[in-house]
C-alpha cells in the first residue's frame, strides 16, 4: 500500500548515539490512581494512565522490551471483540496495574486482564437511542479517563458517568448537556486533573455554545462550565448581531495539563456556519461578524474553577472549518524555554510559550495549503486570508474539510527528540451558500456550503508520516501513504514508531530512519489510539481496529476499494507481544 | 455538473410557499398519507422552511457532496431511482449508523422541499 519516499538526514543517524536507555518501569501493582500518580504518568511506563499517556501529550511509551532488533517476533497475544462497533472503534485504551480499560461505540466500557484479555467487567450504559438515531457525530466514543479509583466516560446523550474501577458499577451519572435540545453530547475522552474531571462537548457546526465542564471527581457535581463561544463579556463582543447564540464552538478532544503553572490547555472547535459568505467584509457582515472568540483557539484555564488565564485564537474568524480542537499539547522544555506544541487542523503547527501563550513559532506540516498565504511565525498573524464569497469558488480550497491534520495524536519521543505526525494532502471544490441556523425543535448542522473533495494540485490525495523537530519543524524522514492513516501514532523506548494505517495494516518503523521493520494486517482500518503497557513483566502493544469515522467516510469516493466494501460496524481490540 | 436551467427555475420556484404547499397537497392526493406522521407535521411553513437548496446546504451537504451531485460520505442523489416516498421516509427515519433521522427536526414542508431540491438535480 505505502508509497515509500523516505528522507533521512545525516543528523538523524548521529542522534542514535545519544539515545539513553529507557527509564525502568516502576511497579504500581494495586496502588490507587491518584493525582500524584497521574502527574507522574510519563515516569511509569508499565501503565498508560491518560488519553495521551500523560499530561505532556507525548503519546509515547518508554518501554523497550519490544525494540528494533526483535520487533520481527511480534505476534498477536489476544483479541477482544466489543460488538456493536457502529462507526468503528475510535477509542484509545488505558492501562493501570496490568488491567486494560477501553470504550467502544455507545460508550460501552470494558476492563480486561492485560496479559490474557480475560473480561473483568463490562458496562453498557442505557442511552437515549431515539436521540442517538438523530445524531450525526455518533455513537462512537474516543476514550475514558482514570482517577480516584474510578473510570470516567462521556455519552453522546450528554452525560458523564463514573464507574468503580474494580467492579464497573456506576458511582455517579451526571447530565451536563441538554442533548435533546442541542442534539450533541460527548464523544471525546475526559481528562482528570487533581480532583476535577474535565470534559468538552461536541460543537463546531452545531448551533450551540460548545461548553467545557469541570466536574467534582468524587461526587459528580458540576463545578464549572466554560463556553467556548462567548465565554466572557469581551468574547461576546466579537460576535456581531448576537450570532454567539448559535456560534458553534466546542471542545471535543481532551487537552493537556501543565502542573508547573496549574493550567489546562484545551483546543476549541470551529464556529458555525463552517463557511461564510461575507468575503473580506467578515468583521462587519455575514452570519457571524467578528473574530468569534473563543472558537478555533487554544485556551488556558484554571482547572479548579474554569477561569480563563490566557488564550490564542489560531484562526480569527475561522471561515474554513480548520479548528483547534486537536487536543494534542506537546510540552517540551528546550534551552531554558517552556514550550507547548499544538497542531491546527489547517495543517500548521503552533509553538507557544507555556507560561503565557505567546506564539514562538508556526510551521507547516502539510504542503497543500491555500486558505492563507502564510502565518507569521513570530506573531501567529494570518497573512493573505482567502475569505470566500457567496457562490462557487474559482479554485479548490486546500486543505479539504477533513483538514491537513486530523484529531488523532502524533507521538513525541524524548529519546530521539522527534515528533512523529500524520499530515493529509487533499483539497475541495466549494460553493458557499447562505444558510439560516436551525435551533428548533432541536439544533441541526449549519454547514453553509456544498463541497466535493478533489486531489491537491501537486499530485494524488495522500497522507504522510514525518519525523520532525517539534519546535522548528525540521524534517528528518518521511513515509508517504496512498491514503492518510487516521489513527494515533505510538513511539516507544525500543526506538520504534507504530503506525496503524487506514487499510488495516499496523506498521512498525525504525524511529531514527523510517525503515519499516514489521507489519501485520488487522483486517479492517484503524481509527483509534494505539498504546503500550506492561503486564506480568511483558510489554504489550494494544491497538483498536475498526473503521467508520467522519473522515473515514470520505474514503470510498476518493480511494475506491478496499474502502467501498470496508465494514463500518466492526471493531476489535488487538494486542501484541513478543513470541516466547 | 451544475443544475440544468430548467432545474434552476424549479429551484427558484421551490422558494415559494405556494409550491411547497402544492407539493404537500400532491403528496397527500397521491396516496402517501399512510406514511409515518412526524410530530411537527403541522408546523407552519416559513420562507426558510421551504428553500430546499438552502436546507440542503445547511444540514445535508456535509455528507452528500457537491450539493448531492456526487458521492461523498453519503450517496450521490442526483438522478436517484428512489421514489419520493422513499426519499422522504429516509430523511425522516435516517439509516442507523449511516444517516441521522430528521423526522423530529424538520417539518414536512422542509422535508418535501429537500426532496424537490433532490429531484431538481441534474445527473
XYZ file of C-alpha atoms in Angstrom:
703
model
C 0.000 0.000 0.000
C 2.547 2.550 1.079
C 4.259 4.717 -1.488
C 7.569 4.920 0.266
C 9.568 8.097 -0.062
C 11.974 8.361 2.801
C 14.138 11.353 3.578
C 16.890 10.791 6.067
C 19.405 13.398 7.020
C 22.810 12.560 8.354
C 21.956 14.191 11.656
C 19.322 11.580 12.441
C 21.836 8.765 12.234
C 24.240 10.600 14.531
C 21.467 11.202 17.027
C 21.242 7.447 17.585
C 24.414 7.519 19.606
C 22.913 9.909 22.145
C 19.810 7.837 22.867
C 19.578 6.871 26.506
C 18.236 3.627 27.920
C 14.554 3.853 28.766
C 13.840 4.516 32.459
C 12.988 1.426 34.460
C 9.339 0.630 34.911
C 8.030 1.485 38.358
C 5.797 -1.172 39.840
C 2.385 0.210 40.768
C 0.507 -3.022 41.303
C -2.566 -2.473 43.402
C -1.969 1.183 44.112
C -4.551 3.936 43.787
C -4.755 6.034 40.645
C -4.451 9.372 42.423
C -3.440 12.854 41.232
C 0.242 12.284 42.051
C 0.298 9.133 40.001
C -1.392 10.830 37.060
C 1.116 13.659 37.252
C 3.983 11.162 37.106
C 2.435 9.096 34.303
C 5.377 9.593 31.944
C 7.677 8.032 34.561
C 5.560 4.879 34.944
C 5.582 3.266 31.505
C 4.108 -0.016 32.722
C 0.831 1.913 32.704
C -0.916 4.194 30.227
C -2.894 6.394 32.577
C -4.258 9.241 30.455
C -5.553 9.590 26.921
C -2.118 10.545 25.553
C -0.110 8.571 28.104
C 0.482 11.591 30.356
C -0.276 15.266 30.717
C 2.527 16.218 28.298
C 0.704 14.696 25.290
C 3.741 12.661 24.222
C 1.680 9.586 23.288
C 4.954 7.779 23.978
C 5.888 4.624 25.877
C 9.357 4.342 27.382
C 9.061 0.544 27.392
C 11.841 -1.064 25.340
C 11.341 -4.823 25.665
C 9.969 -4.697 22.130
C 12.615 -2.953 20.058
C 14.198 -2.618 16.633
C 16.102 -5.893 16.965
C 13.194 -8.136 17.961
C 10.056 -6.470 16.616
C 10.035 -9.070 13.830
C 8.939 -11.527 16.534
C 5.833 -9.564 17.460
C 2.638 -11.611 17.342
C -0.980 -11.407 18.453
C -1.369 -12.182 22.154
C -5.146 -11.807 22.411
C -8.128 -10.111 20.798
C -11.248 -8.598 22.319
C -14.399 -8.115 20.242
C -16.642 -5.463 21.763
C -19.513 -5.941 19.302
C -21.900 -3.232 18.076
C -18.944 -1.171 16.826
C -21.114 1.236 14.881
C -18.832 3.680 13.052
C -15.777 1.753 14.114
C -13.643 1.579 17.199
C -12.232 5.061 17.720
C -11.071 4.983 21.310
C -7.674 4.928 22.980
C -7.307 2.289 25.723
C -5.821 2.992 29.151
C -3.816 0.587 31.310
C -3.191 0.533 35.047
C -1.649 -2.203 37.153
C -1.907 -4.766 34.382
C -5.578 -4.072 33.657
C -6.663 -2.555 30.359
C -9.694 -0.238 30.217
C -11.298 0.861 26.986
C -14.540 2.080 25.465
C -16.418 1.298 22.282
C -19.366 2.770 20.428
C -22.377 3.647 22.595
C -19.896 4.353 25.448
C -19.607 0.699 26.328
C -16.687 0.232 28.722
C -14.564 -2.863 29.306
C -11.954 -3.836 31.889
C -9.750 -6.689 30.706
C -6.802 -8.601 32.089
C -3.883 -7.012 30.245
C -1.978 -10.297 29.897
C -4.792 -12.559 28.739
C -7.692 -10.374 27.630
C -9.977 -12.089 30.134
C -13.011 -9.957 30.931
C -13.004 -8.455 34.417
C -16.138 -6.351 33.960
C -18.105 -4.521 31.318
C -20.558 -1.643 31.476
C -23.184 -0.797 28.844
C -24.938 2.476 29.659
C -28.576 2.844 28.748
C -28.627 5.613 26.151
C -31.447 7.615 24.629
C -31.480 5.549 21.435
C -34.019 7.815 19.722
C -31.691 10.748 20.266
C -28.729 8.703 19.034
C -30.625 7.990 15.822
C -30.909 11.755 15.239
C -27.207 12.493 15.730
C -24.591 12.887 13.034
C -21.361 12.611 15.044
C -22.419 9.492 16.919
C -22.400 6.857 18.501
C -18.629 6.419 18.661
C -16.638 7.066 21.802
C -12.984 8.035 21.881
C -11.869 7.100 25.341
C -12.121 7.051 29.114
C -10.187 8.620 31.994
C -8.949 7.222 35.307
C -8.807 8.800 38.767
C -9.968 8.277 42.353
C -10.194 4.558 41.517
C -12.916 5.314 39.008
C -13.269 5.105 35.250
C -14.943 8.135 33.662
C -16.776 8.032 30.339
C -18.905 10.571 28.466
C -22.013 9.691 26.479
C -23.483 11.010 23.258
C -26.692 11.861 25.119
C -24.889 14.413 27.272
C -23.820 12.593 30.461
C -20.585 11.953 32.292
C -20.525 8.643 34.159
C -18.114 7.400 36.853
C -17.586 3.665 37.246
C -15.878 1.836 40.074
C -12.529 0.746 38.666
C -12.679 -2.702 40.259
C -16.312 -3.618 39.651
C -17.594 -1.406 36.819
C -20.561 -0.353 38.971
C -21.692 3.250 38.426
C -20.644 5.608 41.220
C -22.424 8.610 39.728
C -24.079 9.640 36.469
C -24.385 13.372 35.793
C -26.257 15.027 32.953
C -24.275 18.025 31.711
C -25.864 18.843 28.349
C -29.489 19.039 27.284
C -28.756 16.903 24.241
C -32.407 16.726 23.222
C -32.206 20.439 22.527
C -28.609 20.776 21.383
C -28.514 17.356 19.636
C -24.824 16.855 20.533
C -23.208 15.257 23.573
C -19.788 13.837 24.410
C -17.611 11.587 22.276
C -14.138 12.596 23.496
C -12.259 11.246 26.490
C -12.299 13.210 29.747
C -9.121 14.484 31.423
C -8.675 14.161 35.179
C -6.743 16.985 36.875
C -6.404 16.794 40.662
C -9.982 16.337 41.919
C -11.724 17.511 38.744
C -12.902 15.569 35.713
C -12.828 17.825 32.653
C -14.783 17.032 29.511
C -15.673 19.108 26.472
C -18.814 18.889 24.396
C -19.162 18.382 20.688
C -19.996 21.506 18.722
C -18.450 23.060 15.646
C -21.152 23.144 13.013
C -23.793 22.620 15.716
C -25.675 25.742 16.688
C -24.876 25.961 20.388
C -22.031 27.377 22.525
C -19.744 24.364 22.895
C -19.187 24.207 26.658
C -16.290 22.674 28.546
C -17.113 21.282 32.004
C -15.277 20.694 35.272
C -16.928 18.047 37.459
C -16.107 17.010 41.027
C -14.406 13.642 40.754
C -15.890 12.242 43.960
C -19.488 13.462 43.809
C -20.186 14.058 40.122
C -21.354 17.586 40.875
C -20.640 20.178 38.220
C -18.002 22.642 39.449
C -17.748 24.943 36.456
C -18.721 25.449 32.831
C -16.801 27.476 30.260
C -18.454 28.415 26.987
C -16.055 28.240 24.077
C -18.454 30.601 22.307
C -18.560 33.980 24.069
C -17.253 32.598 27.359
C -16.516 36.122 28.597
C -18.088 39.541 28.030
C -15.069 40.537 25.932
C -15.584 37.489 23.780
C -19.282 38.196 23.369
C -18.362 41.473 21.683
C -16.601 39.521 18.922
C -19.899 38.095 17.649
C -21.932 40.656 15.699
C -25.725 40.552 15.634
C -25.774 38.287 18.703
C -24.536 35.464 16.500
C -22.923 33.920 19.608
C -26.321 32.415 20.355
C -25.767 29.914 17.540
C -21.984 30.155 17.428
C -20.904 26.517 17.405
C -17.570 26.102 19.148
C -16.991 23.015 21.255
C -14.086 21.283 22.897
C -14.492 17.696 21.858
C -10.970 16.370 22.348
C -9.166 16.203 25.704
C -6.368 18.709 26.180
C -3.226 18.769 28.315
C -2.235 19.938 31.783
C 0.840 21.816 32.944
C 1.323 21.127 36.673
C 4.039 23.765 36.964
C 1.594 26.559 36.228
C -1.531 24.611 37.252
C -3.061 25.282 33.845
C -5.114 23.144 31.483
C -4.578 23.705 27.776
C -7.542 22.948 25.561
C -8.202 23.315 21.838
C -11.567 24.623 20.702
C -13.701 23.815 17.688
C -14.853 25.987 14.811
C -17.706 28.493 14.617
C -20.982 27.856 12.780
C -21.738 28.017 9.945
C -18.496 26.449 8.811
C -18.299 28.641 5.739
C -19.106 32.327 5.489
C -20.343 34.324 2.511
C -19.136 37.737 3.690
C -15.761 37.595 1.973
C -13.261 40.206 3.122
C -16.014 42.079 4.991
C -16.275 39.404 7.696
C -15.672 41.879 10.507
C -18.945 43.659 9.716
C -21.232 41.380 7.711
C -22.123 37.774 7.128
C -23.604 35.223 9.519
C -21.219 35.878 12.419
C -19.411 39.216 12.071
C -16.213 39.496 14.099
C -13.378 37.295 15.257
C -15.704 34.841 17.077
C -13.856 34.174 20.320
C -13.044 31.597 21.647
C -13.604 29.363 18.628
C -10.605 27.850 16.791
C -8.433 28.863 19.721
C -6.216 27.386 22.355
C -7.440 28.358 25.798
C -5.573 28.124 29.098
C -7.868 27.618 32.086
C -7.577 27.202 35.828
C -8.630 23.557 36.380
C -10.239 24.343 39.737
C -12.690 26.999 38.583
C -12.591 27.118 34.782
C -11.413 30.735 34.719
C -9.614 31.805 31.585
C -5.954 32.652 32.139
C -4.999 33.455 28.548
C -5.735 32.335 25.027
C -4.545 32.487 21.456
C -7.010 32.354 18.592
C -5.162 30.408 15.914
C -7.559 31.408 13.132
C -9.531 34.590 13.911
C -12.951 34.253 12.311
C -12.316 30.726 11.070
C -14.147 30.557 7.743
C -12.817 27.168 6.628
C -13.517 24.675 9.470
C -9.826 24.429 10.338
C -10.352 24.358 14.045
C -8.046 23.951 17.010
C -9.933 21.029 18.513
C -6.950 18.719 18.132
C -6.187 18.355 21.835
C -2.533 17.480 21.447
C -0.376 19.866 23.514
C 3.180 18.551 23.403
C 5.033 20.108 26.338
C 8.752 20.439 25.781
C 11.477 22.223 27.738
C 14.256 23.441 25.482
C 17.126 25.855 26.019
C 15.527 27.180 29.166
C 12.218 27.778 27.418
C 8.998 26.077 28.433
C 7.155 25.372 25.211
C 3.969 23.696 24.079
C 3.413 22.458 20.532
C -0.109 22.368 19.132
C -1.239 21.180 15.680
C -4.088 23.035 13.981
C -6.455 21.273 11.581
C -5.461 23.661 8.774
C -2.042 21.979 8.553
C 0.047 24.471 10.533
C 1.749 23.671 13.832
C 1.857 26.383 16.502
C 4.562 26.597 19.172
C 3.686 28.619 22.299
C 5.395 29.797 25.442
C 3.762 27.657 28.116
C 3.822 30.426 30.685
C 1.808 32.982 28.751
C 0.508 31.565 25.454
C 2.666 33.817 23.280
C 3.481 32.442 19.836
C 7.076 31.277 19.477
C 6.902 29.675 16.045
C 4.464 28.470 13.388
C 5.448 25.879 10.796
C 3.773 23.842 8.048
C 3.250 20.098 8.353
C 1.276 19.990 5.100
C 2.232 21.110 1.596
C -1.141 21.945 0.062
C -2.462 24.978 1.925
C -4.170 27.981 0.315
C -6.719 29.187 2.886
C -3.994 31.644 3.862
C -0.770 32.520 2.108
C 1.098 32.078 5.345
C 1.037 32.538 9.105
C 3.616 34.847 10.659
C 5.917 32.578 12.700
C 6.702 35.371 15.152
C 3.199 36.643 15.876
C 0.800 33.983 14.595
C -0.936 36.600 12.427
C -2.673 35.265 9.313
C -1.158 36.589 6.099
C -3.226 36.694 2.917
C -6.530 35.234 4.124
C -8.701 33.598 1.485
C -12.177 34.681 2.553
C -14.791 33.096 0.366
C -17.835 34.848 -1.056
C -21.247 33.565 -1.990
C -21.191 31.110 -4.889
C -18.659 28.744 -6.363
C -15.008 29.382 -5.586
C -12.826 29.795 -8.664
C -10.323 27.181 -7.490
C -10.280 24.416 -4.877
C -9.776 25.258 -1.227
C -6.818 23.489 0.397
C -6.788 21.535 2.562
C -10.221 19.911 2.260
C -12.704 19.786 5.109
C -11.042 16.762 6.807
C -8.068 19.093 7.310
C -4.349 18.863 6.854
C -4.261 17.348 10.340
C -6.941 15.137 11.859
C -7.834 14.619 15.511
C -5.796 11.541 16.382
C -2.464 12.048 18.098
C 1.090 12.091 16.887
C 3.865 10.912 19.164
C 6.910 12.653 20.630
C 9.918 10.591 21.629
C 12.122 12.192 24.299
C 14.709 9.654 23.178
C 15.010 10.781 19.567
C 13.623 14.282 20.279
C 11.483 13.803 17.181
C 7.745 14.301 16.838
C 6.024 11.788 14.559
C 2.899 13.166 12.975
C 0.485 12.338 10.162
C -0.309 15.002 7.549
C -3.043 14.909 4.897
C -2.914 16.298 1.358
C -6.257 16.989 -0.325
C -8.439 19.893 -1.440
C -12.097 20.567 -2.156
C -14.212 22.353 -4.695
C -16.630 24.582 -2.827
C -19.768 26.617 -3.360
C -20.747 28.872 -0.455
C -24.471 29.077 0.263
C -26.353 31.406 2.618
C -27.951 29.438 5.414
C -30.059 30.130 8.469
C -29.321 28.403 11.792
C -31.854 25.764 12.787
C -32.337 25.645 16.554
C -35.913 24.461 16.948
C -37.173 21.957 17.820
C -33.568 20.799 18.113
C -30.271 22.124 16.785
C -29.092 20.985 13.370
C -25.850 21.133 11.441
C -25.109 24.515 9.896
C -22.566 23.991 7.133
C -23.103 26.871 4.701
C -21.662 25.264 1.594
C -21.660 22.426 -0.855
C -18.284 20.850 -1.457
C -16.505 17.986 -3.144
C -13.122 16.529 -2.219
C -10.512 16.533 -5.000
C -6.791 15.746 -5.260
C -4.384 18.593 -4.490
C -2.525 20.456 -7.266
C 0.761 18.620 -6.673
C -0.433 15.036 -7.072
C -2.875 12.473 -5.741
C -4.697 12.806 -2.457
C -2.435 11.151 0.085
C -1.057 11.130 3.612
C 2.378 11.183 5.162
C 4.098 10.340 8.394
C 7.014 12.638 9.085
C 9.597 12.700 11.842
C 10.341 16.290 12.781
C 11.808 18.609 15.312
C 8.583 19.694 17.025
C 9.784 23.252 17.629
C 11.368 24.103 14.273
C 9.509 21.644 12.029
C 12.795 20.411 10.521
C 12.119 17.085 8.839
C 14.355 14.055 9.391
C 12.414 11.489 7.388
C 9.040 10.892 5.841
C 6.922 7.964 4.690
C 4.094 8.615 2.232
C 0.819 6.651 2.145
C -1.615 6.406 -0.726
C -4.375 7.139 1.819
C -3.866 9.123 5.041
C -3.691 6.967 8.164
C -6.385 8.142 10.619
C -5.205 6.538 13.849
C -2.854 7.746 16.565
C 0.873 7.084 16.348
C 2.999 5.434 19.046
C 6.736 5.935 19.523
C 8.489 3.716 22.072
C 11.690 3.430 24.037
C 12.524 0.491 21.788
C 13.194 3.038 19.022
C 10.051 2.069 17.189
C 7.197 4.069 15.685
C 3.938 2.185 15.237
C 1.507 3.440 12.604
C -1.916 1.766 12.346
C -2.982 2.585 8.785
C -6.308 3.096 7.039
C -6.343 -0.246 5.234
C -5.855 -2.179 8.455
C -2.112 -2.757 8.417
C -0.133 -1.987 11.560
C 3.399 -0.867 10.628
C 6.476 -0.649 12.844
C 9.254 1.696 11.702
C 12.720 2.426 12.968
C 12.210 5.701 14.851
C 15.557 7.083 13.670
C 15.385 6.226 9.991
C 11.791 5.448 8.991
C 12.783 1.990 7.779
C 9.844 -0.411 8.004
C 10.752 -3.337 10.233
C 7.483 -5.215 10.694
C 3.831 -5.144 9.695
C 0.661 -7.052 10.432
C -2.764 -6.911 8.772
C -5.544 -6.445 11.330
C -8.220 -6.849 8.680
C -10.063 -3.530 8.961
C -9.000 0.119 9.007
C -7.700 1.782 12.172
C -9.367 4.883 13.558
C -8.389 4.885 17.256
C -5.403 5.183 19.555
C -2.540 2.731 19.990
C -0.799 2.276 23.346
C 1.823 0.162 25.067
C 1.823 -1.189 28.612
C 3.312 -3.958 30.687
C 1.622 -6.856 32.484
C 3.353 -9.703 34.284
C 6.729 -8.417 33.136
C 5.842 -8.447 29.442
C 5.388 -5.492 27.142
C 2.210 -5.343 25.063
C 1.063 -3.171 22.168
C -2.721 -2.638 22.084
C -4.424 -1.210 19.008
C -8.135 -0.799 18.283
C -9.126 -1.759 14.737
C -12.488 -0.613 13.387
C -13.338 1.862 10.644
C -16.057 4.449 10.201
C -15.334 7.977 11.456
C -16.385 11.193 9.749
C -13.129 11.465 7.796
C -13.096 7.745 7.038
C -16.463 8.204 5.352
C -14.755 10.312 2.679
C -12.520 7.434 1.550
C -14.776 5.361 -0.748
C -15.313 8.095 -3.377
C -11.709 9.257 -3.148
C -9.865 5.974 -2.987
C -12.269 3.187 -4.016
C -11.521 -0.233 -2.608
C -10.953 -1.529 -0.007
C -12.964 1.344 1.480
C -16.086 0.839 -0.626
C -16.587 -2.545 0.981
C -14.894 -1.947 4.326
C -17.348 -2.552 7.187
C -18.228 0.411 9.380
C -19.757 -1.626 12.159
C -16.855 -3.916 13.035
C -14.225 -3.499 15.697
C -11.666 -5.429 17.677
C -9.003 -4.604 20.197
C -5.884 -6.433 19.066
C -2.994 -6.887 21.479
C 0.516 -7.923 20.504
C 3.530 -9.205 22.364
C 6.802 -10.969 21.555
C 6.881 -14.690 20.817
C 8.038 -16.717 23.784
C -22.079 19.121 -13.085
C -24.366 22.023 -12.327
C -28.125 22.154 -12.293
C -29.934 22.209 -15.627
C -31.506 25.637 -16.401
C -34.942 24.131 -16.055
C -33.943 22.731 -12.706
C -32.707 26.148 -11.659
C -36.107 27.518 -12.483
C -37.631 24.788 -10.351
C -35.278 25.736 -7.582
C -36.406 29.324 -7.697
C -39.987 28.264 -7.741
C -39.410 25.968 -4.818
C -38.701 29.045 -2.748
C -42.356 29.892 -2.744
C -44.685 28.751 -0.084
C -47.222 28.082 -2.796
C -45.142 25.336 -4.363
C -44.278 23.773 -1.059
C -47.918 23.683 -0.193
C -48.667 22.308 -3.627
C -46.148 19.529 -3.235
C -47.660 18.687 0.106
C -51.088 18.544 -1.456
C -49.946 16.349 -4.325
C -48.204 14.119 -1.846
C -51.415 13.557 0.022
C -53.517 13.179 -3.104
C -51.009 10.680 -4.391
C -51.963 8.276 -1.658
C -48.983 8.784 0.601
C -50.954 9.767 3.677
C -50.196 6.383 5.233
C -46.591 7.385 5.888
C -45.389 7.821 9.443
C -46.515 11.106 10.897
C -43.761 13.273 12.351
C -44.773 15.163 15.493
C -44.221 18.594 13.972
C -46.008 17.923 10.715
C -48.350 20.835 11.152
C -45.650 23.322 11.917
C -46.269 26.481 9.905
C -44.004 26.955 6.932
C -41.809 29.997 6.711
C -39.729 31.123 3.740
C -36.687 29.430 5.283
C -38.612 26.207 5.708
C -39.133 25.647 2.065
C -35.942 26.636 0.297
C -34.748 23.125 -0.386
C -31.349 24.175 -1.693
C -30.663 26.231 1.385
C -31.847 23.438 3.669
C -29.567 21.060 1.820
C -26.510 23.304 2.213
C -27.347 23.782 5.897
C -27.535 20.190 7.035
C -27.331 17.680 4.167
C -24.324 18.774 2.096
C -21.980 17.796 4.901
C -22.361 14.194 3.720
C -23.919 14.386 0.255
C -21.139 16.149 -1.606
C -21.368 18.830 -4.248
C -24.938 19.532 -3.250
C -25.900 15.883 -3.744
C -24.397 15.688 -7.221
C -21.587 13.299 -6.311
C -20.868 10.535 -3.821
C -19.303 11.664 -0.562
C -19.877 10.416 2.963
C -23.390 9.791 1.724
C -24.532 8.550 -1.675
C -24.980 10.637 -4.804
C -28.573 11.845 -5.006
C -28.715 13.378 -8.482
C -30.607 11.036 -10.766
C -31.615 8.740 -7.917
C -34.014 5.999 -8.903
C -35.627 6.092 -5.467
C -39.153 7.483 -5.456
C -40.314 10.457 -3.424
C -41.819 8.250 -0.739
C -38.509 6.542 -0.172
C -36.529 9.777 -0.075
C -38.923 11.454 2.348
C -39.021 8.411 4.607
C -35.231 8.139 4.590
C -34.991 11.801 5.621
C -37.500 11.213 8.406
C -36.066 7.982 9.776
C -32.445 8.040 8.643
C -30.348 4.906 8.396
C -28.848 3.576 11.641
C -25.111 4.050 11.750
C -25.063 5.970 8.487
C -27.589 8.808 8.391
C -29.405 10.693 11.146
C -33.192 10.769 11.359
C -34.557 14.253 10.709
C -38.244 13.462 11.235
C -38.346 15.194 14.609
C -36.222 18.106 13.470
C -37.611 19.110 10.073
C -41.206 19.922 9.238
C -42.981 18.041 6.466
C -42.736 21.177 4.319
C -38.986 21.245 4.809
C -38.636 17.557 4.013
C -40.654 17.966 0.853
C -38.638 20.974 -0.163
C -35.469 18.920 0.216
C -36.983 16.145 -1.890
C -37.937 18.738 -4.522
C -34.360 20.005 -4.482
C -33.020 16.464 -4.970
C -35.391 15.981 -7.890
C -34.092 19.209 -9.437
C -30.524 17.949 -9.589
C -29.245 17.003 -12.993
C -27.490 13.652 -13.095
